[in-house]
Amino acid sequence: MAIKIKTEEEIEKMRKSCEVLSNALAEVVKAVKAGTTGLALDKIAEQFIADHGGKPSFKGYNGFPNSLCISVNDDVVHGIPTAIEYKDGDIISLDCGVYMNGYHGDMAYTVGIGNVRPEVQDLMRVTKESLYLGIQFATVGRRTGDIGFAIQEHCERKHPYKCDRELVGHGLGKTLHEDPQVPNYGRKGDGAKLPENCVIAIEPMVNLGTKDVYTKRDRWTIATQDGKPSVHFEHTLVVKPVKAELLTSFTAIEKAVQENPELVKI
Ligand code: MG
Ligand code: MG
């Protein structure tokens, strides 16, 4: 399968999906606190997306039951929202997709409740930094390995963390997952060459301890083998000659984090 190059019209549609998505996730972040549940957050996302004319990309995807993937603490990704109440010190990774006018957007953000251990706060900060370092290489003629190298360099060599090997970023558009795959590790100059106007999701999933993961008995949730925390941030963006254009935005989410007294500020 070849990398699909998007027209300006297609990119405009994806911009709209991503705008609704960014605002949906901000609504969710406003509601995160000790005592709430993943199912309550999932309802907020589903309602917001419906109210703005979209559909949740994940609901029904290979049978996934919800609008949000919510991965708590040692869960890496693909967590199913549950009725378990969050508690002080939990970190919650919120991953969401919106499908509108025939196109998907995909993004993720991790928040922490109350007294999050300093090393886990550092993991959150470093993972987010690595996302933006990777994005710097999402330019025309670069390769997916340049992005993966930048992410891995920051998390594993400058910091003592581990990037997930089994889960990767991806192209997207009419379908949620397209070529190319965008690993969070790699070597400079390896992988697919990025053409102008291809749209990709870059999404470092970074673990405090081992890189090794397993699938929990719910058959969806991927978790770390050593039970240590994992953090996930993701943007959808367009590859451009000088600088990638972000289609998703953390602006509203970060405002919500600042204004939510329950959440740790990293
Ligand atoms: Mg993704
Ligand atoms: Mg995602």
Short mmCIF file of N, CA and C in Angstrom, two decimals, residues 14-180:
data_model
loop_
_atom_site.label_atom_id
_atom_site.label_comp_id
_atom_site.label_asym_id
_atom_site.label_seq_id
_atom_site.Cartn_x
_atom_site.Cartn_y
_atom_site.Cartn_z
N MET A 14 -9.86 17.24 6.99
CA MET A 14 -9.16 16.65 8.14
C MET A 14 -8.93 17.71 9.22
N ARG A 15 -8.70 18.95 8.78
CA ARG A 15 -8.54 20.06 9.74
C ARG A 15 -9.80 20.18 10.61
N LYS A 16 -10.96 20.03 9.97
CA LYS A 16 -12.24 20.14 10.70
C LYS A 16 -12.41 18.97 11.67
N SER A 17 -12.11 17.76 11.21
CA SER A 17 -12.20 16.59 12.11
C SER A 17 -11.29 16.79 13.32
N CYS A 18 -10.09 17.29 13.05
CA CYS A 18 -9.10 17.45 14.11
C CYS A 18 -9.48 18.59 15.06
N GLU A 19 -10.17 19.60 14.54
CA GLU A 19 -10.61 20.70 15.41
C GLU A 19 -11.66 20.21 16.40
N VAL A 20 -12.63 19.46 15.88
CA VAL A 20 -13.65 18.89 16.79
C VAL A 20 -12.98 17.95 17.80
N LEU A 21 -12.05 17.17 17.30
CA LEU A 21 -11.34 16.23 18.16
C LEU A 21 -10.58 16.94 19.29
N SER A 22 -9.85 17.99 18.93
CA SER A 22 -9.06 18.72 19.94
C SER A 22 -9.97 19.31 21.01
N ASN A 23 -11.12 19.84 20.57
CA ASN A 23 -12.06 20.43 21.53
C ASN A 23 -12.76 19.36 22.36
N ALA A 24 -13.02 18.21 21.75
CA ALA A 24 -13.64 17.10 22.50
C ALA A 24 -12.73 16.65 23.63
N LEU A 25 -11.45 16.51 23.31
CA LEU A 25 -10.51 16.03 24.34
C LEU A 25 -10.36 17.08 25.45
N ALA A 26 -10.43 18.37 25.09
CA ALA A 26 -10.37 19.42 26.12
C ALA A 26 -11.57 19.32 27.06
N GLU A 27 -12.75 19.03 26.52
CA GLU A 27 -13.94 18.84 27.38
C GLU A 27 -13.73 17.70 28.34
N VAL A 28 -13.12 16.63 27.84
CA VAL A 28 -12.85 15.47 28.69
C VAL A 28 -11.88 15.84 29.81
N VAL A 29 -10.83 16.57 29.44
CA VAL A 29 -9.79 16.93 30.44
C VAL A 29 -10.39 17.79 31.56
N LYS A 30 -11.36 18.64 31.22
CA LYS A 30 -12.01 19.46 32.25
C LYS A 30 -12.65 18.59 33.33
N ALA A 31 -13.06 17.39 32.95
CA ALA A 31 -13.83 16.53 33.87
C ALA A 31 -12.97 15.50 34.61
N VAL A 32 -11.68 15.44 34.31
CA VAL A 32 -10.84 14.42 34.96
C VAL A 32 -10.58 14.83 36.41
N LYS A 33 -10.88 13.93 37.33
CA LYS A 33 -10.61 14.17 38.75
C LYS A 33 -10.68 12.84 39.49
N ALA A 34 -10.16 12.82 40.70
CA ALA A 34 -10.29 11.63 41.53
C ALA A 34 -11.77 11.37 41.75
N GLY A 35 -12.19 10.12 41.64
CA GLY A 35 -13.59 9.75 41.87
C GLY A 35 -14.41 9.63 40.60
N THR A 36 -13.91 10.19 39.49
CA THR A 36 -14.65 9.99 38.24
C THR A 36 -14.18 8.69 37.58
N THR A 37 -14.84 8.33 36.50
CA THR A 37 -14.53 7.04 35.86
C THR A 37 -14.31 7.21 34.37
N GLY A 38 -13.70 6.21 33.79
CA GLY A 38 -13.49 6.20 32.35
C GLY A 38 -14.80 6.22 31.58
N LEU A 39 -15.80 5.52 32.09
CA LEU A 39 -17.09 5.49 31.40
C LEU A 39 -17.73 6.88 31.38
N ALA A 40 -17.56 7.64 32.49
CA ALA A 40 -18.10 9.00 32.54
C ALA A 40 -17.38 9.89 31.51
N LEU A 41 -16.07 9.75 31.41
CA LEU A 41 -15.30 10.55 30.44
C LEU A 41 -15.67 10.17 29.00
N ASP A 42 -15.87 8.89 28.79
CA ASP A 42 -16.23 8.40 27.46
C ASP A 42 -17.55 9.02 26.99
N LYS A 43 -18.51 9.14 27.91
CA LYS A 43 -19.81 9.76 27.58
C LYS A 43 -19.63 11.21 27.12
N ILE A 44 -18.75 11.92 27.83
CA ILE A 44 -18.49 13.33 27.48
C ILE A 44 -17.95 13.44 26.06
N ALA A 45 -16.97 12.60 25.74
CA ALA A 45 -16.38 12.63 24.40
C ALA A 45 -17.42 12.28 23.35
N GLU A 46 -18.17 11.23 23.59
CA GLU A 46 -19.15 10.76 22.60
C GLU A 46 -20.20 11.85 22.33
N GLN A 47 -20.68 12.48 23.41
CA GLN A 47 -21.70 13.52 23.28
C GLN A 47 -21.16 14.73 22.52
N PHE A 48 -19.94 15.15 22.90
CA PHE A 48 -19.35 16.33 22.26
C PHE A 48 -19.16 16.09 20.76
N ILE A 49 -18.65 14.92 20.43
CA ILE A 49 -18.40 14.61 19.01
C ILE A 49 -19.72 14.58 18.24
N ALA A 50 -20.75 13.96 18.82
CA ALA A 50 -22.06 13.90 18.15
C ALA A 50 -22.64 15.31 17.99
N ASP A 51 -22.52 16.14 19.04
CA ASP A 51 -23.07 17.50 18.99
C ASP A 51 -22.40 18.35 17.91
N HIS A 52 -21.19 17.99 17.52
CA HIS A 52 -20.46 18.77 16.52
C HIS A 52 -20.41 18.07 15.16
N GLY A 53 -21.29 17.11 14.97
CA GLY A 53 -21.47 16.53 13.64
C GLY A 53 -20.48 15.45 13.26
N GLY A 54 -19.74 14.94 14.24
CA GLY A 54 -18.76 13.90 13.94
C GLY A 54 -19.19 12.54 14.45
N LYS A 55 -18.34 11.57 14.18
CA LYS A 55 -18.53 10.22 14.73
C LYS A 55 -17.22 9.81 15.39
N PRO A 56 -17.31 9.11 16.52
CA PRO A 56 -16.07 8.63 17.14
C PRO A 56 -15.41 7.56 16.28
N SER A 57 -14.16 7.79 15.90
CA SER A 57 -13.48 6.85 14.99
C SER A 57 -13.27 5.47 15.61
N PHE A 58 -13.11 5.44 16.93
CA PHE A 58 -12.71 4.17 17.56
C PHE A 58 -13.90 3.25 17.81
N LYS A 59 -15.09 3.85 18.05
CA LYS A 59 -16.24 3.02 18.43
C LYS A 59 -16.61 2.09 17.28
N GLY A 60 -16.53 0.80 17.55
CA GLY A 60 -16.82 -0.19 16.52
C GLY A 60 -15.61 -0.59 15.69
N TYR A 61 -14.48 0.12 15.86
CA TYR A 61 -13.27 -0.22 15.09
C TYR A 61 -12.74 -1.58 15.56
N ASN A 62 -12.80 -2.56 14.69
CA ASN A 62 -12.47 -3.94 15.07
C ASN A 62 -13.23 -4.39 16.32
N GLY A 63 -14.40 -3.78 16.54
CA GLY A 63 -15.22 -4.15 17.69
C GLY A 63 -14.90 -3.40 18.97
N PHE A 64 -14.06 -2.36 18.90
CA PHE A 64 -13.77 -1.59 20.13
C PHE A 64 -15.08 -0.95 20.62
N PRO A 65 -15.36 -1.04 21.95
CA PRO A 65 -16.71 -0.66 22.41
C PRO A 65 -16.95 0.82 22.69
N ASN A 66 -15.91 1.67 22.70
CA ASN A 66 -16.10 3.03 23.20
C ASN A 66 -15.54 4.09 22.26
N SER A 67 -15.77 5.36 22.65
CA SER A 67 -15.28 6.50 21.87
C SER A 67 -13.86 6.88 22.24
N LEU A 68 -13.51 6.67 23.50
CA LEU A 68 -12.16 6.97 23.99
C LEU A 68 -11.42 5.68 24.28
N CYS A 69 -10.12 5.67 24.00
CA CYS A 69 -9.24 4.68 24.61
C CYS A 69 -8.66 5.36 25.84
N ILE A 70 -8.85 4.76 27.01
CA ILE A 70 -8.33 5.35 28.24
C ILE A 70 -7.39 4.36 28.89
N SER A 71 -6.14 4.76 28.99
CA SER A 71 -5.10 3.86 29.49
C SER A 71 -4.53 4.44 30.77
N VAL A 72 -4.75 3.74 31.88
CA VAL A 72 -4.43 4.25 33.22
C VAL A 72 -3.11 3.63 33.72
N ASN A 73 -2.22 4.48 34.21
CA ASN A 73 -0.98 4.05 34.86
C ASN A 73 -0.15 3.11 33.98
N ASP A 74 -0.13 1.79 34.30
CA ASP A 74 0.71 0.87 33.53
C ASP A 74 0.10 0.48 32.19
N ASP A 75 -1.14 0.88 31.93
CA ASP A 75 -1.71 0.64 30.60
C ASP A 75 -1.00 1.56 29.60
N VAL A 76 -0.63 1.00 28.47
CA VAL A 76 0.10 1.77 27.45
C VAL A 76 -0.89 2.42 26.50
N VAL A 77 -1.69 1.62 25.85
CA VAL A 77 -2.73 2.12 24.93
C VAL A 77 -3.89 1.14 24.86
N HIS A 78 -4.96 1.57 24.17
CA HIS A 78 -6.12 0.75 23.84
C HIS A 78 -6.92 0.30 25.05
N GLY A 79 -6.78 1.04 26.17
CA GLY A 79 -7.57 0.72 27.36
C GLY A 79 -9.05 0.97 27.12
N ILE A 80 -9.88 0.10 27.66
CA ILE A 80 -11.34 0.25 27.55
C ILE A 80 -11.83 1.02 28.78
N PRO A 81 -12.62 2.08 28.58
CA PRO A 81 -13.16 2.81 29.73
C PRO A 81 -13.93 1.89 30.67
N THR A 82 -13.72 2.07 31.98
CA THR A 82 -14.37 1.20 32.97
C THR A 82 -15.09 2.05 34.02
N ALA A 83 -15.73 1.36 34.96
CA ALA A 83 -16.44 2.02 36.07
C ALA A 83 -15.53 2.18 37.30
N ILE A 84 -14.25 1.89 37.15
CA ILE A 84 -13.32 2.03 38.28
C ILE A 84 -13.03 3.51 38.52
N GLU A 85 -13.17 3.97 39.78
CA GLU A 85 -12.95 5.39 40.09
C GLU A 85 -11.46 5.71 40.12
N TYR A 86 -11.11 6.85 39.49
CA TYR A 86 -9.72 7.29 39.51
C TYR A 86 -9.36 7.77 40.91
N LYS A 87 -8.06 7.64 41.22
CA LYS A 87 -7.59 8.08 42.53
C LYS A 87 -6.37 8.97 42.40
N ASP A 88 -6.08 9.65 43.50
CA ASP A 88 -4.94 10.55 43.55
C ASP A 88 -3.67 9.81 43.09
N GLY A 89 -2.91 10.46 42.22
CA GLY A 89 -1.66 9.87 41.75
C GLY A 89 -1.76 9.11 40.45
N ASP A 90 -2.99 8.85 39.99
CA ASP A 90 -3.17 8.14 38.71
C ASP A 90 -2.75 9.02 37.54
N ILE A 91 -2.18 8.39 36.51
CA ILE A 91 -2.04 9.08 35.23
C ILE A 91 -2.99 8.43 34.23
N ILE A 92 -3.63 9.30 33.42
CA ILE A 92 -4.70 8.85 32.54
C ILE A 92 -4.34 9.28 31.12
N SER A 93 -4.12 8.32 30.24
CA SER A 93 -3.88 8.69 28.85
C SER A 93 -5.19 8.56 28.07
N LEU A 94 -5.51 9.66 27.39
CA LEU A 94 -6.79 9.79 26.69
C LEU A 94 -6.49 9.83 25.20
N ASP A 95 -6.97 8.84 24.48
CA ASP A 95 -6.72 8.72 23.04
C ASP A 95 -8.08 8.74 22.35
N CYS A 96 -8.21 9.57 21.32
CA CYS A 96 -9.52 9.72 20.70
C CYS A 96 -9.36 9.95 19.20
N GLY A 97 -10.38 9.56 18.45
CA GLY A 97 -10.42 9.84 17.02
C GLY A 97 -11.78 10.38 16.65
N VAL A 98 -11.79 11.28 15.65
CA VAL A 98 -13.07 11.81 15.14
C VAL A 98 -13.13 11.60 13.64
N TYR A 99 -14.28 11.11 13.17
CA TYR A 99 -14.53 10.89 11.75
C TYR A 99 -15.62 11.87 11.32
N MET A 100 -15.29 12.70 10.33
CA MET A 100 -16.24 13.72 9.86
C MET A 100 -16.00 13.99 8.39
N ASN A 101 -17.05 14.16 7.62
CA ASN A 101 -16.93 14.45 6.19
C ASN A 101 -16.00 13.48 5.47
N GLY A 102 -15.98 12.23 5.97
CA GLY A 102 -15.21 11.19 5.28
C GLY A 102 -13.76 11.04 5.71
N TYR A 103 -13.34 11.83 6.74
CA TYR A 103 -11.92 11.79 7.14
C TYR A 103 -11.74 11.72 8.66
N HIS A 104 -10.67 11.02 9.04
CA HIS A 104 -10.37 10.84 10.46
C HIS A 104 -9.32 11.83 10.97
N GLY A 105 -9.41 12.11 12.27
CA GLY A 105 -8.31 12.74 13.02
C GLY A 105 -8.03 11.86 14.21
N ASP A 106 -6.81 11.94 14.75
CA ASP A 106 -6.41 11.03 15.82
C ASP A 106 -5.46 11.79 16.75
N MET A 107 -5.72 11.74 18.05
CA MET A 107 -4.79 12.41 18.97
C MET A 107 -4.85 11.80 20.36
N ALA A 108 -3.81 12.04 21.16
CA ALA A 108 -3.77 11.52 22.53
C ALA A 108 -3.04 12.51 23.44
N TYR A 109 -3.44 12.50 24.71
CA TYR A 109 -2.83 13.38 25.71
C TYR A 109 -2.89 12.65 27.05
N THR A 110 -1.87 12.82 27.85
CA THR A 110 -1.84 12.17 29.17
C THR A 110 -1.89 13.22 30.27
N VAL A 111 -2.82 13.02 31.22
CA VAL A 111 -2.93 13.92 32.38
C VAL A 111 -2.70 13.11 33.66
N GLY A 112 -2.31 13.83 34.73
CA GLY A 112 -2.08 13.18 36.02
C GLY A 112 -2.95 13.82 37.09
N ILE A 113 -3.47 12.99 38.01
CA ILE A 113 -4.36 13.48 39.06
C ILE A 113 -3.58 13.67 40.36
N GLY A 114 -3.59 14.90 40.86
CA GLY A 114 -3.07 15.18 42.20
C GLY A 114 -1.59 14.92 42.36
N ASN A 115 -1.25 14.10 43.35
CA ASN A 115 0.15 13.87 43.71
C ASN A 115 0.78 12.77 42.86
N VAL A 116 1.15 13.14 41.66
CA VAL A 116 1.83 12.20 40.75
C VAL A 116 3.31 12.19 41.11
N ARG A 117 3.90 11.00 41.24
CA ARG A 117 5.32 10.89 41.61
C ARG A 117 6.19 11.72 40.66
N PRO A 118 7.22 12.39 41.22
CA PRO A 118 8.07 13.25 40.38
C PRO A 118 8.64 12.53 39.15
N GLU A 119 9.04 11.28 39.29
CA GLU A 119 9.63 10.57 38.14
C GLU A 119 8.57 10.32 37.06
N VAL A 120 7.33 10.17 37.47
CA VAL A 120 6.25 9.97 36.49
C VAL A 120 5.91 11.30 35.81
N GLN A 121 5.96 12.38 36.57
CA GLN A 121 5.79 13.71 35.96
C GLN A 121 6.88 13.95 34.92
N ASP A 122 8.09 13.53 35.25
CA ASP A 122 9.20 13.71 34.31
C ASP A 122 8.97 12.88 33.04
N LEU A 123 8.48 11.66 33.22
CA LEU A 123 8.15 10.81 32.06
C LEU A 123 7.10 11.50 31.17
N MET A 124 6.12 12.14 31.80
CA MET A 124 5.09 12.85 31.03
C MET A 124 5.72 13.99 30.23
N ARG A 125 6.57 14.76 30.89
CA ARG A 125 7.20 15.90 30.25
C ARG A 125 8.09 15.45 29.08
N VAL A 126 8.91 14.44 29.33
CA VAL A 126 9.86 13.97 28.32
C VAL A 126 9.13 13.36 27.12
N THR A 127 8.05 12.64 27.37
CA THR A 127 7.29 12.04 26.27
C THR A 127 6.69 13.12 25.38
N LYS A 128 6.13 14.15 26.01
CA LYS A 128 5.57 15.25 25.21
C LYS A 128 6.66 15.97 24.42
N GLU A 129 7.79 16.21 25.07
CA GLU A 129 8.92 16.82 24.34
C GLU A 129 9.32 15.98 23.13
N SER A 130 9.34 14.65 23.32
CA SER A 130 9.79 13.77 22.24
C SER A 130 8.82 13.83 21.05
N LEU A 131 7.53 14.03 21.33
CA LEU A 131 6.56 14.18 20.24
C LEU A 131 6.94 15.37 19.37
N TYR A 132 7.23 16.51 20.01
CA TYR A 132 7.56 17.71 19.23
C TYR A 132 8.92 17.58 18.55
N LEU A 133 9.84 16.85 19.15
CA LEU A 133 11.13 16.62 18.49
C LEU A 133 10.92 15.77 17.23
N GLY A 134 10.07 14.77 17.34
CA GLY A 134 9.74 13.93 16.17
C GLY A 134 9.09 14.74 15.08
N ILE A 135 8.18 15.63 15.47
CA ILE A 135 7.44 16.44 14.50
C ILE A 135 8.39 17.32 13.67
N GLN A 136 9.49 17.73 14.29
CA GLN A 136 10.48 18.55 13.55
C GLN A 136 11.00 17.84 12.30
N PHE A 137 10.92 16.50 12.29
CA PHE A 137 11.44 15.75 11.14
C PHE A 137 10.33 15.30 10.20
N ALA A 138 9.10 15.77 10.44
CA ALA A 138 7.99 15.43 9.55
C ALA A 138 7.94 16.43 8.40
N THR A 139 9.04 16.48 7.66
CA THR A 139 9.14 17.40 6.53
C THR A 139 9.48 16.62 5.26
N VAL A 140 9.24 17.26 4.12
CA VAL A 140 9.37 16.60 2.82
C VAL A 140 10.78 16.05 2.63
N GLY A 141 10.86 14.78 2.24
CA GLY A 141 12.14 14.15 1.94
C GLY A 141 12.76 13.45 3.13
N ARG A 142 12.31 13.79 4.34
CA ARG A 142 12.77 13.03 5.51
C ARG A 142 12.13 11.66 5.49
N ARG A 143 12.66 10.78 6.34
CA ARG A 143 12.12 9.43 6.40
C ARG A 143 11.53 9.16 7.79
N THR A 144 10.67 8.13 7.84
CA THR A 144 10.04 7.81 9.13
C THR A 144 11.10 7.48 10.18
N GLY A 145 12.22 6.92 9.74
CA GLY A 145 13.30 6.60 10.69
C GLY A 145 13.91 7.84 11.32
N ASP A 146 13.87 8.99 10.63
CA ASP A 146 14.37 10.24 11.20
C ASP A 146 13.49 10.67 12.38
N ILE A 147 12.18 10.47 12.21
CA ILE A 147 11.23 10.81 13.28
C ILE A 147 11.46 9.87 14.47
N GLY A 148 11.50 8.57 14.18
CA GLY A 148 11.70 7.57 15.23
C GLY A 148 13.00 7.77 15.97
N PHE A 149 14.04 8.10 15.22
CA PHE A 149 15.34 8.33 15.85
C PHE A 149 15.26 9.50 16.83
N ALA A 150 14.63 10.58 16.42
CA ALA A 150 14.56 11.77 17.28
C ALA A 150 13.80 11.46 18.59
N ILE A 151 12.73 10.70 18.45
CA ILE A 151 11.94 10.33 19.64
C ILE A 151 12.75 9.42 20.56
N GLN A 152 13.36 8.40 19.97
CA GLN A 152 14.12 7.44 20.76
C GLN A 152 15.34 8.07 21.42
N GLU A 153 16.02 8.93 20.66
CA GLU A 153 17.20 9.63 21.17
C GLU A 153 16.85 10.38 22.46
N HIS A 154 15.76 11.10 22.42
CA HIS A 154 15.36 11.92 23.57
C HIS A 154 14.94 11.05 24.77
N CYS A 155 14.14 10.03 24.51
CA CYS A 155 13.57 9.24 25.62
C CYS A 155 14.56 8.22 26.18
N GLU A 156 15.35 7.60 25.30
CA GLU A 156 16.18 6.47 25.74
C GLU A 156 17.64 6.84 25.99
N ARG A 157 18.14 7.84 25.26
CA ARG A 157 19.55 8.18 25.42
C ARG A 157 19.73 9.42 26.29
N LYS A 158 18.88 10.42 26.14
CA LYS A 158 18.98 11.60 26.99
C LYS A 158 18.25 11.39 28.31
N HIS A 159 17.31 10.45 28.31
CA HIS A 159 16.54 10.15 29.52
C HIS A 159 16.44 8.62 29.66
N PRO A 160 16.14 8.15 30.88
CA PRO A 160 16.23 6.69 31.12
C PRO A 160 14.96 5.92 30.81
N TYR A 161 14.22 6.31 29.79
CA TYR A 161 12.92 5.69 29.53
C TYR A 161 13.00 4.77 28.31
N LYS A 162 11.90 4.09 28.03
CA LYS A 162 11.88 3.14 26.92
C LYS A 162 10.67 3.40 26.01
N CYS A 163 10.96 3.50 24.70
CA CYS A 163 9.90 3.66 23.73
C CYS A 163 9.32 2.30 23.36
N ASP A 164 8.02 2.28 23.19
CA ASP A 164 7.36 1.06 22.80
C ASP A 164 7.79 0.63 21.39
N ARG A 165 8.01 -0.66 21.21
CA ARG A 165 8.44 -1.17 19.91
C ARG A 165 7.29 -1.73 19.08
N GLU A 166 6.25 -2.20 19.74
CA GLU A 166 5.19 -2.94 19.03
C GLU A 166 4.10 -2.04 18.48
N LEU A 167 4.02 -0.82 19.02
CA LEU A 167 2.94 0.09 18.61
C LEU A 167 3.56 1.29 17.94
N VAL A 168 2.95 1.74 16.86
CA VAL A 168 3.58 2.77 16.04
C VAL A 168 2.58 3.84 15.61
N GLY A 169 3.09 5.00 15.22
CA GLY A 169 2.29 6.00 14.56
C GLY A 169 1.98 5.54 13.14
N HIS A 170 1.21 6.37 12.41
CA HIS A 170 0.65 5.87 11.14
C HIS A 170 0.13 7.00 10.28
N GLY A 171 0.04 6.72 8.98
CA GLY A 171 -0.73 7.60 8.12
C GLY A 171 -2.21 7.47 8.43
N LEU A 172 -2.99 8.47 8.02
CA LEU A 172 -4.45 8.39 8.19
C LEU A 172 -5.12 9.33 7.20
N GLY A 173 -6.43 9.11 7.05
CA GLY A 173 -7.21 9.91 6.10
C GLY A 173 -8.61 9.34 6.04
N LYS A 174 -8.95 8.74 4.89
CA LYS A 174 -10.27 8.09 4.78
C LYS A 174 -10.35 6.89 5.72
N THR A 175 -9.22 6.29 6.00
CA THR A 175 -9.17 5.23 7.00
C THR A 175 -8.27 5.68 8.15
N LEU A 176 -8.49 5.06 9.31
CA LEU A 176 -7.79 5.49 10.52
C LEU A 176 -6.31 5.12 10.49
N HIS A 177 -6.00 4.01 9.83
CA HIS A 177 -4.61 3.58 9.76
C HIS A 177 -4.22 3.33 8.31
N GLU A 178 -3.28 4.12 7.83
CA GLU A 178 -2.77 3.97 6.46
C GLU A 178 -1.24 3.91 6.54
N ASP A 179 -0.64 3.65 5.39
CA ASP A 179 0.82 3.79 5.30
C ASP A 179 1.19 5.26 5.38
N PRO A 180 2.36 5.62 5.86
CA PRO A 180 3.40 4.72 6.36
C PRO A 180 3.22 4.43 7.85
#
